[in-house]
Short mmCIF file of C-alpha atoms in Angstrom, two decimals:
data_model
loop_
_atom_site.label_atom_id
_atom_site.label_comp_id
_atom_site.label_asym_id
_atom_site.label_seq_id
_atom_site.Cartn_x
_atom_site.Cartn_y
_atom_site.Cartn_z
CA MET A 1 -47.70 174.99 141.69
CA ALA A 2 -46.74 173.66 138.27
CA GLU A 3 -43.90 176.14 138.11
CA SER A 4 -42.52 175.02 141.47
CA SER A 5 -42.64 171.36 140.44
CA LEU A 6 -40.89 172.24 137.17
CA VAL A 7 -38.16 174.13 139.00
CA HIS A 8 -37.76 171.24 141.43
CA LYS A 9 -37.42 168.79 138.55
CA ILE A 10 -34.79 170.93 136.78
CA HIS A 11 -32.85 171.27 140.02
CA HIS A 12 -33.04 167.50 140.59
CA ASP A 13 -31.83 166.78 137.04
CA SER A 14 -28.94 169.20 137.32
CA SER A 15 -27.88 167.81 140.68
CA SER A 16 -28.01 164.23 139.35
CA ALA A 17 -26.01 165.25 136.27
CA SER A 18 -23.40 166.98 138.39
CA SER A 19 -23.15 163.97 140.70
CA SER A 20 -22.75 161.62 137.72
CA SER A 21 -20.09 163.85 136.18
CA SER A 22 -18.24 164.04 139.48
CA SER A 23 -18.39 160.24 139.78
CA GLU A 24 -16.96 159.94 136.24
CA ASP A 25 -14.21 162.39 137.17
CA ASP A 26 -13.43 160.26 140.20
CA LYS A 27 -13.23 157.15 138.04
CA ARG A 28 -10.76 158.67 135.56
CA PRO A 29 -7.84 159.03 138.01
CA SER A 30 -8.43 155.51 139.30
CA LEU A 31 -8.38 154.12 135.75
CA ALA A 32 -5.21 156.07 135.02
CA ARG A 33 -3.60 154.71 138.18
CA GLN A 34 -4.58 151.17 137.25
CA ALA A 35 -3.12 151.60 133.76
CA ALA A 36 0.10 153.02 135.21
CA THR A 37 0.32 150.11 137.67
CA VAL A 38 -0.16 147.54 134.91
CA LYS A 39 2.47 149.24 132.75
CA ALA A 40 4.93 149.37 135.65
CA LYS A 41 4.40 145.68 136.40
CA ALA A 42 4.92 144.77 132.73
CA LYS A 43 8.11 146.82 132.62
CA GLU A 44 9.37 145.24 135.84
CA LYS A 45 8.59 141.78 134.49
CA ALA A 46 10.48 142.56 131.26
CA ILE A 47 13.50 143.81 133.22
CA HIS A 48 13.39 140.71 135.43
CA TYR A 49 13.21 138.48 132.34
CA LYS A 50 16.19 140.23 130.74
CA ALA A 51 18.15 139.84 133.95
CA GLU A 52 17.42 136.11 134.03
CA VAL A 53 18.43 135.50 130.40
CA LYS A 54 22.09 134.53 130.07
CA ARG A 55 23.79 136.68 127.50
CA LEU A 56 25.89 135.27 124.69
CA PHE A 57 29.53 134.62 125.69
CA GLY A 58 28.73 135.88 129.22
CA ARG A 59 28.19 139.41 128.00
CA GLU A 60 27.16 141.92 130.68
CA GLN A 61 27.22 145.14 128.62
CA PRO A 62 25.19 146.26 125.60
CA ILE A 63 26.56 145.22 122.24
CA HIS A 64 27.38 148.85 121.44
CA LYS A 65 29.77 149.03 124.40
CA VAL A 66 31.24 145.63 123.55
CA LEU A 67 32.18 147.02 120.13
CA GLY A 68 33.92 150.00 121.72
CA ALA A 69 31.05 152.53 121.94
CA GLY A 70 32.83 154.75 119.41
CA LYS A 71 32.59 155.61 115.74
CA ALA A 72 33.40 152.05 114.71
CA ALA A 73 30.51 150.72 116.81
CA ASP A 74 28.19 153.33 115.27
CA ILE A 75 29.23 152.18 111.79
CA PHE A 76 28.85 148.46 112.50
CA LEU A 77 25.43 148.96 114.15
CA TRP A 78 24.24 151.38 111.44
CA ARG A 79 23.76 154.30 113.84
CA ASN A 80 25.07 156.52 111.06
CA LYS A 81 23.54 154.96 107.98
CA ARG A 82 25.44 157.15 105.52
CA SER A 83 28.86 156.30 106.94
CA SER A 84 27.97 152.61 107.23
CA ALA A 85 26.77 152.48 103.63
CA MET A 86 29.91 154.27 102.40
CA VAL A 87 32.30 151.93 104.23
CA LEU A 88 30.39 148.80 103.20
CA GLY A 89 30.13 150.01 99.60
CA ALA A 90 33.84 150.81 99.43
CA GLY A 91 34.76 147.38 100.81
CA THR A 92 32.41 145.66 98.37
CA MET A 93 33.83 147.59 95.42
CA LEU A 94 37.39 146.69 96.40
CA TRP A 95 36.49 143.02 96.78
CA PHE A 96 34.73 143.01 93.40
CA PHE A 97 37.68 144.81 91.82
CA PHE A 98 40.25 142.31 93.08
CA GLU A 99 38.08 139.20 92.69
CA SER A 100 36.54 139.82 89.25
CA MET A 101 39.41 141.60 87.52
CA GLU A 102 42.03 139.38 89.23
CA TYR A 103 43.98 142.44 90.28
CA HIS A 104 46.57 141.67 92.97
CA LEU A 105 46.75 143.74 96.14
CA ILE A 106 50.49 144.48 96.02
CA THR A 107 50.24 145.49 92.35
CA PHE A 108 47.31 147.78 93.16
CA ILE A 109 49.17 149.47 96.04
CA CYS A 110 52.27 150.02 93.91
CA HIS A 111 50.29 151.44 90.97
CA PHE A 112 48.27 153.69 93.30
CA LEU A 113 51.46 155.07 94.89
CA ILE A 114 53.08 155.59 91.47
CA VAL A 115 50.10 157.58 90.16
CA SER A 116 49.76 159.60 93.39
CA LEU A 117 53.46 160.49 93.63
CA ALA A 118 53.64 161.34 89.91
CA ALA A 119 50.62 163.65 90.20
CA LEU A 120 52.04 165.41 93.27
CA PHE A 121 55.48 165.75 91.68
CA LEU A 122 54.15 167.17 88.40
CA TRP A 123 51.76 169.57 90.14
CA SER A 124 54.46 170.85 92.51
CA ASN A 125 56.74 171.64 89.55
CA ALA A 126 54.00 172.96 87.27
CA SER A 127 52.59 175.29 89.95
CA VAL A 128 55.65 177.55 89.49
CA PHE A 129 54.82 178.16 85.80
CA ILE A 130 51.05 178.50 86.13
CA HIS A 131 51.32 180.64 89.27
CA LYS A 132 49.34 178.33 91.48
CA ALA A 133 49.99 177.39 95.07
CA PRO A 134 51.69 174.01 95.44
CA VAL A 135 49.83 171.15 97.08
CA GLN A 136 50.23 171.09 100.84
CA VAL A 137 51.11 167.47 101.61
CA PRO A 138 50.11 166.69 105.22
CA GLN A 139 52.70 165.23 107.55
CA VAL A 140 51.54 161.83 108.78
CA ALA A 141 52.97 160.29 111.95
CA ILE A 142 51.75 157.35 114.01
CA PRO A 143 51.36 158.29 117.71
CA GLU A 144 53.63 156.31 120.00
CA ASP A 145 50.94 155.72 122.65
CA PHE A 146 48.52 154.35 120.07
CA LEU A 147 51.12 151.91 118.72
CA ILE A 148 52.15 150.78 122.22
CA HIS A 149 48.50 150.16 123.10
CA ILE A 150 48.03 147.96 120.02
CA VAL A 151 51.23 146.03 120.68
CA LYS A 152 50.22 145.40 124.32
CA ALA A 153 46.79 144.15 123.26
CA LEU A 154 48.32 141.84 120.65
CA ARG A 155 50.87 140.59 123.16
CA PHE A 156 48.13 139.76 125.66
CA GLU A 157 46.03 137.85 123.11
CA ILE A 158 49.07 135.96 121.72
CA ASN A 159 50.11 134.91 125.23
CA ARG A 160 46.58 133.69 125.91
CA ALA A 161 46.66 131.64 122.71
CA PHE A 162 50.06 130.15 123.65
CA LEU A 163 48.76 129.28 127.13
CA LEU A 164 45.70 127.59 125.63
CA LEU A 165 47.86 125.59 123.21
CA ARG A 166 50.13 124.56 126.06
CA GLU A 167 47.21 123.33 128.15
CA ILE A 168 45.88 121.37 125.19
CA GLY A 169 49.30 119.97 124.32
CA THR A 170 49.95 118.74 127.87
CA GLY A 171 46.61 116.89 127.92
CA ARG A 172 45.07 118.77 130.84
CA ASP A 173 41.62 119.38 129.39
CA ILE A 174 40.07 117.07 126.80
CA LYS A 175 37.08 119.40 126.42
CA LYS A 176 39.28 122.26 125.20
CA PHE A 177 41.16 119.83 122.97
CA LEU A 178 37.97 118.71 121.22
CA THR A 179 36.69 122.29 120.96
CA VAL A 180 39.87 123.60 119.32
CA VAL A 181 40.09 120.63 116.96
CA GLY A 182 36.44 121.12 115.96
CA VAL A 183 36.90 124.85 115.35
CA LEU A 184 40.06 124.29 113.29
CA TRP A 185 38.34 121.60 111.26
CA LEU A 186 35.38 123.92 110.62
CA ILE A 187 37.71 126.74 109.53
CA SER A 188 39.51 124.34 107.18
CA LEU A 189 36.18 123.41 105.58
CA VAL A 190 35.25 127.07 105.07
CA GLY A 191 38.75 127.86 103.78
CA SER A 192 38.52 125.10 101.18
CA CYS A 193 35.38 126.70 99.73
CA PHE A 194 36.70 130.29 99.46
CA ASN A 195 40.02 131.94 98.83
CA PHE A 196 41.59 134.22 101.42
CA LEU A 197 40.27 137.45 99.89
CA THR A 198 36.68 136.21 99.74
CA LEU A 199 36.94 134.84 103.26
CA PHE A 200 38.24 138.20 104.47
CA TYR A 201 35.36 139.97 102.72
CA LEU A 202 32.81 137.62 104.31
CA CYS A 203 34.24 138.47 107.74
CA PHE A 204 34.07 142.16 106.82
CA LEU A 205 30.45 141.74 105.69
CA SER A 206 29.50 139.90 108.87
CA LEU A 207 30.61 142.92 110.92
CA PHE A 208 27.84 144.95 109.27
CA THR A 209 25.11 142.30 109.60
CA LEU A 210 25.56 140.02 112.62
CA PRO A 211 25.87 142.72 115.35
CA LEU A 212 22.83 144.56 113.95
CA VAL A 213 20.71 141.39 113.82
CA TYR A 214 21.84 140.43 117.31
CA GLU A 215 21.07 143.85 118.76
CA LYS A 216 17.52 143.78 117.37
CA ASN A 217 16.81 140.18 118.49
CA GLU A 218 19.18 139.68 121.43
CA ASP A 219 16.60 138.13 123.79
CA GLN A 220 15.51 135.48 121.28
CA ILE A 221 19.10 134.75 120.17
CA ASP A 222 20.35 134.47 123.77
CA ALA A 223 17.50 132.12 124.65
CA LEU A 224 18.29 129.91 121.65
CA ALA A 225 22.01 130.00 122.51
CA VAL A 226 21.27 128.84 126.06
CA LYS A 227 19.18 125.94 124.74
CA ALA A 228 21.92 125.02 122.27
CA MET A 229 24.58 125.07 125.00
CA ILE A 230 22.43 122.86 127.23
CA GLU A 231 22.00 120.36 124.40
CA ILE A 232 25.72 120.42 123.59
CA LYS A 233 26.57 119.76 127.24
CA LYS A 234 24.15 116.83 127.29
CA GLN A 235 25.70 115.32 124.18
CA TYR A 236 29.19 115.90 125.57
CA ALA A 237 28.21 114.17 128.83
CA VAL A 238 27.01 111.14 126.82
CA LEU A 239 30.23 111.15 124.77
CA ASP A 240 32.32 111.47 127.93
CA ALA A 241 30.52 108.61 129.64
CA LYS A 242 30.63 106.23 126.69
CA VAL A 243 33.91 107.07 124.92
CA LEU A 244 36.21 109.63 126.58
CA SER A 245 36.17 108.06 130.03
CA GLN A 246 37.29 104.77 128.47
CA ILE A 247 40.46 106.30 126.96
CA PRO A 248 43.40 105.31 129.20
CA VAL A 249 45.27 108.61 128.93
CA ALA A 250 46.66 110.21 132.06
CA GLY A 251 46.24 113.91 132.63
CA PHE A 252 42.81 114.36 131.04
CA LYS A 253 40.55 116.43 133.24
CA LYS A 254 36.89 115.49 133.42
CA ASP A 255 34.11 117.98 134.14
#
């Protein structure tokens, strides 16, 4: 009798354990599904937020594609850290060389060509006496299609600049007039603080820093840019209402 009750108890415990384990197994897929649902909703919300955020300058493509999606974009965005460091280091060394030693660019180019041509000339003549193969100087030629493409792009941008200047000069848009005057005044302030070489180097340095910072923080930067543009438009509306609308000049277009 005791044995039968013991067997019954063991059977009851095993059945309860199996039922509890099966219930736990049933809970695991449901928990996994809930976690997957939460993750999918978070991802969808992030995508929806990114779609709502207005990109800087009306950009619709990633910054890598805006920069050309080629080797230059990889260098500027530090995709290839070795190449980026080499290009940035070479540019910094050249700037330091010209700025600190006061070495002029035309003088440097002429001296470099003199040394290179003298070395090639001497080696080509000396190779006959020392029984060495002469240096194979590569033939360099600029492709016609590449040059035509650059000229067409420059022509398009120059024509756009001329059209903008014409619109400003004829007094059609006071907003563009104030924008161009402000930008030119800002450039004049920066130019008075640095010489042309240093200013060129700062632009070169910004290519290796600003796109990288923007790519890593594009949502925050775009949000701040939108707020700044809203504030600028508000201030411009106040200026237009109080000052610009009072100027009796025909041809000014108001927004």
